[in-house]
mmCIF file of C-alpha atoms and ligand atoms in Angstrom:
data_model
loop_
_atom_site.group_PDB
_atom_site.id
_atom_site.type_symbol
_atom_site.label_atom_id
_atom_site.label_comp_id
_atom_site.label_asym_id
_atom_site.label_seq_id
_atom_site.Cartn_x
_atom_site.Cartn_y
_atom_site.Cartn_z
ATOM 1 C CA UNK D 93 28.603 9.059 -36.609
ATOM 2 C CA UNK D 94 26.469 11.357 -37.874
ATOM 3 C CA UNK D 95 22.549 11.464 -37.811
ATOM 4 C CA UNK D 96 22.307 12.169 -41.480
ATOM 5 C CA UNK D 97 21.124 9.486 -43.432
ATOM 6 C CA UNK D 98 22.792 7.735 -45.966
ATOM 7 C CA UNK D 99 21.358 8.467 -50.069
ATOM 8 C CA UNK D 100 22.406 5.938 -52.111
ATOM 9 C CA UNK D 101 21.454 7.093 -56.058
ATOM 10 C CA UNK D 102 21.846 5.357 -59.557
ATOM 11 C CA UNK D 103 22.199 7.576 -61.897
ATOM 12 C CA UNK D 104 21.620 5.117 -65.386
ATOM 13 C CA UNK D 105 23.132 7.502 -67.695
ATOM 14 C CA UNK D 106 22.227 7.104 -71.681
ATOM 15 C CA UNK D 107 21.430 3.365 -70.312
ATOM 16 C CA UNK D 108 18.723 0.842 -71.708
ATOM 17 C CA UNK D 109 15.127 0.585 -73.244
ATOM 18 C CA UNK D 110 11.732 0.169 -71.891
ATOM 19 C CA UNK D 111 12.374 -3.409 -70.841
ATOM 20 C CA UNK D 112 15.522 -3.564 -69.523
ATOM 21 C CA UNK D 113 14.695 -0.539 -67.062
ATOM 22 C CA UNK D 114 11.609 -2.039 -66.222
ATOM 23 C CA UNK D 115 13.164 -5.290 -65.774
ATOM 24 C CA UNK D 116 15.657 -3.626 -63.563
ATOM 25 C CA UNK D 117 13.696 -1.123 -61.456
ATOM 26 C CA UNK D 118 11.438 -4.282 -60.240
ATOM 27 C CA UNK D 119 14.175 -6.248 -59.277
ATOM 28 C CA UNK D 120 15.598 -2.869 -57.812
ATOM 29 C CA UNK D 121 12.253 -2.384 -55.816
ATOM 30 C CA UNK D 122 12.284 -5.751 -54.976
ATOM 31 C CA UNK D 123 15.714 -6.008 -53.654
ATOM 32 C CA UNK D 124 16.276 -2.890 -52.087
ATOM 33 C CA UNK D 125 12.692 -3.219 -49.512
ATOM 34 C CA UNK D 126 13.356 -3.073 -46.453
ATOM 35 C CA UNK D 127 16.475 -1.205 -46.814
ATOM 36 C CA UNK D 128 17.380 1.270 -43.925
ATOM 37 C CA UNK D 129 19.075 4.025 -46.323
ATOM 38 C CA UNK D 130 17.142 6.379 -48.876
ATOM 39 C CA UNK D 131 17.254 5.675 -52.367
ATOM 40 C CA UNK D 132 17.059 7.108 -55.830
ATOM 41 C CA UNK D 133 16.956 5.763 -59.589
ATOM 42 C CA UNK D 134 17.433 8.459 -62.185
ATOM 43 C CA UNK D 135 16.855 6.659 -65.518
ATOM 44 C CA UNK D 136 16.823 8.853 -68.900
ATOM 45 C CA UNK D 137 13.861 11.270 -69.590
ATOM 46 C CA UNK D 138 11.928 8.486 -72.154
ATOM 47 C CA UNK D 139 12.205 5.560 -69.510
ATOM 48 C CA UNK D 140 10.530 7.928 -66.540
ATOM 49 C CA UNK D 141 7.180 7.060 -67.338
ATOM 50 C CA UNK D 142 8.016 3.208 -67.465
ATOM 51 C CA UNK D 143 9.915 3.380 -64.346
ATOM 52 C CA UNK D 144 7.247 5.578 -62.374
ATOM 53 C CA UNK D 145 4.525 3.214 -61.539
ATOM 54 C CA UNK D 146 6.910 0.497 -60.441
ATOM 55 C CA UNK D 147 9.075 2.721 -58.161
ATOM 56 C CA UNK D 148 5.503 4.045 -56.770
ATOM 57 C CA UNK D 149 4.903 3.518 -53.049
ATOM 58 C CA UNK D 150 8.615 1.834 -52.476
ATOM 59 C CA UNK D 151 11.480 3.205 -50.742
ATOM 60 C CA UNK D 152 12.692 4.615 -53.844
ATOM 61 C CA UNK D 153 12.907 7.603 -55.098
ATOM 62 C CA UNK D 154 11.933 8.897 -58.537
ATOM 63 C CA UNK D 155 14.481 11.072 -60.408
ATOM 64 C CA UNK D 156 15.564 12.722 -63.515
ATOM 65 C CA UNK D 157 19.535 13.553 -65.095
ATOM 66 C CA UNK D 158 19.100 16.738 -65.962
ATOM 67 C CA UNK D 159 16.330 19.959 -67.245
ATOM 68 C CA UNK D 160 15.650 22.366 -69.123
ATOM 69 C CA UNK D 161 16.538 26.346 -66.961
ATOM 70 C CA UNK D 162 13.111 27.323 -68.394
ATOM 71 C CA UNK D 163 9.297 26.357 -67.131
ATOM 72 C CA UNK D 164 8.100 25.849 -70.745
ATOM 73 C CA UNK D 165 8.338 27.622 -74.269
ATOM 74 C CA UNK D 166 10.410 27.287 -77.424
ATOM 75 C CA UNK D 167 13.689 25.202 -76.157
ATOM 76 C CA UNK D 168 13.573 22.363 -78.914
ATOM 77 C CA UNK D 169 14.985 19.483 -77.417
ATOM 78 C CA UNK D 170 14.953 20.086 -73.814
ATOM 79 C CA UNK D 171 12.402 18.701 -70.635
ATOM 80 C CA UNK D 172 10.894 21.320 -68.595
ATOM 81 C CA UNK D 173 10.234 20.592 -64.374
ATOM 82 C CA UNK D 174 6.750 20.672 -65.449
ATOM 83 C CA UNK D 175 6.818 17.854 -67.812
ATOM 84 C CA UNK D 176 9.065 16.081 -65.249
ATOM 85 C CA UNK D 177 6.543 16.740 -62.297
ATOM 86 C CA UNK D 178 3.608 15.530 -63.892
ATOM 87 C CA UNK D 179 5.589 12.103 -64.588
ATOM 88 C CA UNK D 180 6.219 11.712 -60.774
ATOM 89 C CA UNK D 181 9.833 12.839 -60.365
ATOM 90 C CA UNK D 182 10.853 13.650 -57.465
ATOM 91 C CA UNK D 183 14.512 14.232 -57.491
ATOM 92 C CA UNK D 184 16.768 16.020 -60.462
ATOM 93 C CA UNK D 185 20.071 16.067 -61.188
ATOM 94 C CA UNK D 186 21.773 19.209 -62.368
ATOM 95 C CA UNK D 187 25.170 19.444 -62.908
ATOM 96 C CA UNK D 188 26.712 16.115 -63.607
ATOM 97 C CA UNK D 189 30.040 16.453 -65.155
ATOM 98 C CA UNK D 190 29.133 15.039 -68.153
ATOM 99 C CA UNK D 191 26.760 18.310 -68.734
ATOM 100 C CA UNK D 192 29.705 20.513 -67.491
ATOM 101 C CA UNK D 193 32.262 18.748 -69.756
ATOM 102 C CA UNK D 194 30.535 17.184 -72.641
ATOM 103 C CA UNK D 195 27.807 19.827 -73.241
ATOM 104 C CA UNK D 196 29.123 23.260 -72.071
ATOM 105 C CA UNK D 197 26.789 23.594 -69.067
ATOM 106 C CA UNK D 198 28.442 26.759 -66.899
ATOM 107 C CA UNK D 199 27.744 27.661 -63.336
ATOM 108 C CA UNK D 200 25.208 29.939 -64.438
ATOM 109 C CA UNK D 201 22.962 27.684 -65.938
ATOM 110 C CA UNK D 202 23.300 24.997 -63.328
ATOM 111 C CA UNK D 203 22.433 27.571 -60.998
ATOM 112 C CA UNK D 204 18.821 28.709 -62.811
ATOM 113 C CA UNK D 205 18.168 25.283 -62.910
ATOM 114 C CA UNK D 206 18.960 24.541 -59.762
ATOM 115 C CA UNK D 207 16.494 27.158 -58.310
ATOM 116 C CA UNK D 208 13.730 26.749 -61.063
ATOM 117 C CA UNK D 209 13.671 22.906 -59.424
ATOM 118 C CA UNK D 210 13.720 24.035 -56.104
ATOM 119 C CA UNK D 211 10.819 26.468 -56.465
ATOM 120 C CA UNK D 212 9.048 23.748 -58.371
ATOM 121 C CA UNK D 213 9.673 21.687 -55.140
ATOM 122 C CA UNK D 214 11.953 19.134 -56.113
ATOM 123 C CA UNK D 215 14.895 17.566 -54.675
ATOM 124 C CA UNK D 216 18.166 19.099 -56.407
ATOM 125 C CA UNK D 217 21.555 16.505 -56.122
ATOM 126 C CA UNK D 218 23.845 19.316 -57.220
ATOM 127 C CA UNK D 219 27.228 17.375 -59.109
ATOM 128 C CA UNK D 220 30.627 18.914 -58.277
ATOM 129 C CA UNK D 221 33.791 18.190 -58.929
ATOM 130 C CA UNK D 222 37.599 18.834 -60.531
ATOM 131 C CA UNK D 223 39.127 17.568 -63.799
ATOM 132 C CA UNK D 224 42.572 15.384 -63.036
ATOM 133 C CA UNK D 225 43.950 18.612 -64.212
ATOM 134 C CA UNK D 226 42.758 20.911 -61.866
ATOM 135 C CA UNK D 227 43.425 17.935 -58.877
ATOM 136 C CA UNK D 228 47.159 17.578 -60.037
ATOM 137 C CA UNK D 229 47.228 21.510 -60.221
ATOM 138 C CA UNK D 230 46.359 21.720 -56.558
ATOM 139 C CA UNK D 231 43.350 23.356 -57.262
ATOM 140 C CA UNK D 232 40.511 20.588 -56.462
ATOM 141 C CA UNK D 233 39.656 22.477 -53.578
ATOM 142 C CA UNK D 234 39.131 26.158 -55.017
ATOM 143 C CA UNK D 235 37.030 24.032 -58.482
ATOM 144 C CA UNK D 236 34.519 22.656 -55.899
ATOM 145 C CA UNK D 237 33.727 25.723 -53.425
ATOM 146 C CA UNK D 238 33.258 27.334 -56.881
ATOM 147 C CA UNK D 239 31.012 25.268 -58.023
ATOM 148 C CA UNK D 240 29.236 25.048 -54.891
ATOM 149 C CA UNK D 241 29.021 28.755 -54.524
ATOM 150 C CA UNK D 242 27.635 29.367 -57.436
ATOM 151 C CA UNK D 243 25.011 26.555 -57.953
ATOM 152 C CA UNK D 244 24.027 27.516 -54.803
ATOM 153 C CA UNK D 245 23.821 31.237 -55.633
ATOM 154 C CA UNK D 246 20.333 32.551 -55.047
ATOM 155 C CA UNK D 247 19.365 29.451 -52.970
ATOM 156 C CA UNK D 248 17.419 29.882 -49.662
ATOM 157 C CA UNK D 249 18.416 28.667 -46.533
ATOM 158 C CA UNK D 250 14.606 27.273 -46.122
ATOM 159 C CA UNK D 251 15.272 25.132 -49.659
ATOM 160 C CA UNK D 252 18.847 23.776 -48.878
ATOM 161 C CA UNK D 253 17.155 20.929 -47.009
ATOM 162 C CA UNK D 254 16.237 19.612 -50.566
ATOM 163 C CA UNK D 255 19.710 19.845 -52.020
ATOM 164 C CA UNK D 256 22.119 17.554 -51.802
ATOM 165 C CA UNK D 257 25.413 17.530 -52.922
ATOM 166 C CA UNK D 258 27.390 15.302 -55.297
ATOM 167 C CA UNK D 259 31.067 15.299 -55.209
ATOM 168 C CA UNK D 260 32.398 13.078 -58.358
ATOM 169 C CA UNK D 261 35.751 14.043 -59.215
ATOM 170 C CA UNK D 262 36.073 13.677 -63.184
ATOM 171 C CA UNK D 263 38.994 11.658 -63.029
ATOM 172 C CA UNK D 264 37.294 8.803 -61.071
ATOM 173 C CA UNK D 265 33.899 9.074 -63.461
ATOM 174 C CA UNK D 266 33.653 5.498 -65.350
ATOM 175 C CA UNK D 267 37.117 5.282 -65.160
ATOM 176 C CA UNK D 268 37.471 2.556 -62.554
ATOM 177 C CA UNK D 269 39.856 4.610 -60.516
ATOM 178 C CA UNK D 270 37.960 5.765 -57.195
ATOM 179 C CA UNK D 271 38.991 8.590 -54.984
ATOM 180 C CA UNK D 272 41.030 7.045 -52.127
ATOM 181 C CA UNK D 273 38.269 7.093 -48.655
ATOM 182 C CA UNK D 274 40.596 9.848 -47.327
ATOM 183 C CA UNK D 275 41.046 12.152 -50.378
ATOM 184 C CA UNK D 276 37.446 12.061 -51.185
ATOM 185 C CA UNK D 277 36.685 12.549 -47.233
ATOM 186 C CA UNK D 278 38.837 15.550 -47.293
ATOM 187 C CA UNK D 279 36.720 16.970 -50.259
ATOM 188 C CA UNK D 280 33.501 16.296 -48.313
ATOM 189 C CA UNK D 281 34.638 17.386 -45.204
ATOM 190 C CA UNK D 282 35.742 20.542 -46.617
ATOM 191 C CA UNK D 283 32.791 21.167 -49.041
ATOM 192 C CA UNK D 284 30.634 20.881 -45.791
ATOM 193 C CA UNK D 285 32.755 23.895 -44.406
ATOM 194 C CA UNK D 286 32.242 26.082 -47.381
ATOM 195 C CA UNK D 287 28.431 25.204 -46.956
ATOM 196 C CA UNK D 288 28.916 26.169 -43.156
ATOM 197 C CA UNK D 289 30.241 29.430 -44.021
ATOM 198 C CA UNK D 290 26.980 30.180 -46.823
ATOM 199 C CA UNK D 291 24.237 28.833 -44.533
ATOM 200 C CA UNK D 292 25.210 28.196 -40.978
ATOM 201 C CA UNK D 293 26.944 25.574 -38.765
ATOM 202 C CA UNK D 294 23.025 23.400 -38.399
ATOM 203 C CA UNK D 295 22.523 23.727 -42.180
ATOM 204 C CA UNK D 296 26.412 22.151 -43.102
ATOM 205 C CA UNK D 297 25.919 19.082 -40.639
ATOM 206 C CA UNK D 298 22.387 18.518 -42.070
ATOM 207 C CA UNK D 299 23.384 18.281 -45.655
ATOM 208 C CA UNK D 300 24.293 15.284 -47.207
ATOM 209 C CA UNK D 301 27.077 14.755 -49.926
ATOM 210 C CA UNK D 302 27.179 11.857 -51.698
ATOM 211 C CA UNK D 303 30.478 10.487 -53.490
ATOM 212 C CA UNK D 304 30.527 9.637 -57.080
ATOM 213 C CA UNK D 305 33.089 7.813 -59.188
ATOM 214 C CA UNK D 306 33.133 4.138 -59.850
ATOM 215 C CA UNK D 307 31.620 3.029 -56.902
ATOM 216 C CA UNK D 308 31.605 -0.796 -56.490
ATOM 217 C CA UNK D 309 30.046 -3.111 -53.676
ATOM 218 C CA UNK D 310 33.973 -3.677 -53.290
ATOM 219 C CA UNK D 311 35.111 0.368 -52.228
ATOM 220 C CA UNK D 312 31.593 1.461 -51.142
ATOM 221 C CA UNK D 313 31.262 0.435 -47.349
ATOM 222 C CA UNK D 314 35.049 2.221 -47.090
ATOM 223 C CA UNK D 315 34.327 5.477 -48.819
ATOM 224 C CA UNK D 316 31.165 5.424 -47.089
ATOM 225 C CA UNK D 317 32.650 4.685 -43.514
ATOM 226 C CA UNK D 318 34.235 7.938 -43.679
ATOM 227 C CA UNK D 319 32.505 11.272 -41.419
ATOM 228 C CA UNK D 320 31.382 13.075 -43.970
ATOM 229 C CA UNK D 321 30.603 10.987 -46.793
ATOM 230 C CA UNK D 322 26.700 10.508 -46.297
ATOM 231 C CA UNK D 323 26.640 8.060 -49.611
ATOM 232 C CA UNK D 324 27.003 7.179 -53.100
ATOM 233 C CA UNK D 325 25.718 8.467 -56.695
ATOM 234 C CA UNK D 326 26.674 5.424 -58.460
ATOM 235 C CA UNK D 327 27.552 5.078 -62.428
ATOM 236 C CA UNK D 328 27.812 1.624 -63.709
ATOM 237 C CA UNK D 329 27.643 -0.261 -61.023
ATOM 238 C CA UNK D 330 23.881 0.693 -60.934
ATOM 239 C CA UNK D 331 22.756 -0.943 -64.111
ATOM 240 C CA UNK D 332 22.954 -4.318 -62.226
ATOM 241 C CA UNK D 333 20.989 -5.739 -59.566
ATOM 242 C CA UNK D 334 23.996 -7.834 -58.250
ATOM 243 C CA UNK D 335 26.568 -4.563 -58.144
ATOM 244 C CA UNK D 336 23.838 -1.816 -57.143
ATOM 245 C CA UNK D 337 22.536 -4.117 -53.888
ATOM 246 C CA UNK D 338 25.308 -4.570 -52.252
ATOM 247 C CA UNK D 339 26.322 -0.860 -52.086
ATOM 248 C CA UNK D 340 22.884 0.316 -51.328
ATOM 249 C CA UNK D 341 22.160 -2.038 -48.760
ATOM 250 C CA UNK D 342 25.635 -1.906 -47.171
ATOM 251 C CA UNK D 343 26.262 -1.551 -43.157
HETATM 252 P P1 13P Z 692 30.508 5.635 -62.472
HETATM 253 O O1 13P Z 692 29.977 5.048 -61.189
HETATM 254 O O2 13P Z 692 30.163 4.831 -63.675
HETATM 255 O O3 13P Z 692 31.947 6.022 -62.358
HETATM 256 O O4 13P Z 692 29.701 7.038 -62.671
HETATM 257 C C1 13P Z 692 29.631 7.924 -61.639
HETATM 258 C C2 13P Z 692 28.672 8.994 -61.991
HETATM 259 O O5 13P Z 692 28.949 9.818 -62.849
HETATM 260 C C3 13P Z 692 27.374 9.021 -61.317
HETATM 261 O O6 13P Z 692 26.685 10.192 -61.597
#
């Protein structure tokens, strides 16, 4: 066992209205106190201010999808760290597959983002992870220490403490197909090596990677059982009370 603690995310994608996330993120709050792991909800940018007050002064943690690479200015259409900030967010996430893949985002701009957050002094869940291509190329390896290397370009070893690290392999994203415990384990277990090599032996066993890809209260306990999977940024199964408690409050 490890001493790092578990993070257990739901990441509600292009999910729901006002009420529904409100609805939700009280009987989130409600269900989730008392819970020994940490926790984050990451609803979409125009239910953050809904979500804020109710997720105030609970065990779980405010976050956004995704940001703009630039404080402010002339970027029609995109949400600067500021604007997140002064909503209470706490946590961002920056490089979720479906930016990589469905909108073009490149290491490069993951990257600025990832250390305009950090200087901002959020919490940065940096997403990684390999199209079924690239996996049944042999190459699933090589795509993540890639990605890792270069969203972490830049990054101080005094800010890595608030990154964490996502690995959701495409192929497994809202697909219902989850990486076996041991293939994803692998992954995590040699993503912490590349971090080991960038920032030090201390710094790789403090860092927690999460797994992503159709996590279910049915696969979570096993993926999570494994050494170096420290928990879960969960998809669907996060836009229901009955699915997202289970895995969050699991072990
Ligand atoms: P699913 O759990 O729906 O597969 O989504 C995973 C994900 O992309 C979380 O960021």
């Amino acid at each position: 066992m490890s001493n790092r603690p578990y993070y257990i995310a739901g990441n509600w994608k292009m999910h729901m209205t006002r009420a529904g996330a409100a609805e939700l993120a009280k009987a989130l709050a409600g269900a989730l106190k008392g819970g020994r792991h940490k926790y984050l909800l990451a609803p979409s940018f125009t239910l953050i201010e809904t979500v804020a007050p109710i997720l105030k002064g609970t065990n779980i943690r405010l976050g956004a999808q995704n940001m703009a690479p630039e404080e402010q200015g002339a970027h029609t259409g995109e949400v600067s760290v500021l604007q997140l900030k002064d909503l209470g967010v706490e946590t961002v996430i920056l490089g979720h597959s479906e930016r990589r893949h469905s909108y073009g985002e490149e290491d490069a701009l993951i990257n600025k983002k990832v250390k305009l957050a950090l200087a901002h002094g959020l919490e940065v869940i940096l997403c990684i992870g390999e199209l079924l291509s690239e996996r049944e190329a042999g190459r699933a390896e090589a795509v993540c220490e890639a990605q890792t290397v270069a969203g972490l370009a830049g990054v101080a070893a005094a800010d890595l403490d608030r990154v964490v690290i996502a690995y959701e392999p495409v192929w497994a994203i809202g697909t219902g197909k989850t990486a076996t415990p041991e293939d994803a384990g692998a992954i995590h277990a040699f993503v912490r090596k590349v971090i080991a090599r960038l920032y030090g032996g201390d710094a790789a066993d403090r860092i927690i990677i999460q797994y992503g890809g159709s996590v279910k209260p049915d696969n979570a306990a096993a993926l999570m059982a494994k050494e170096d999977i420290d928990g879960a940024l969960v998809g669907g199964a996060s836009l229901k009370v009955d699915t997202f408690t289970p895995i969050a409050l699991f072990g």
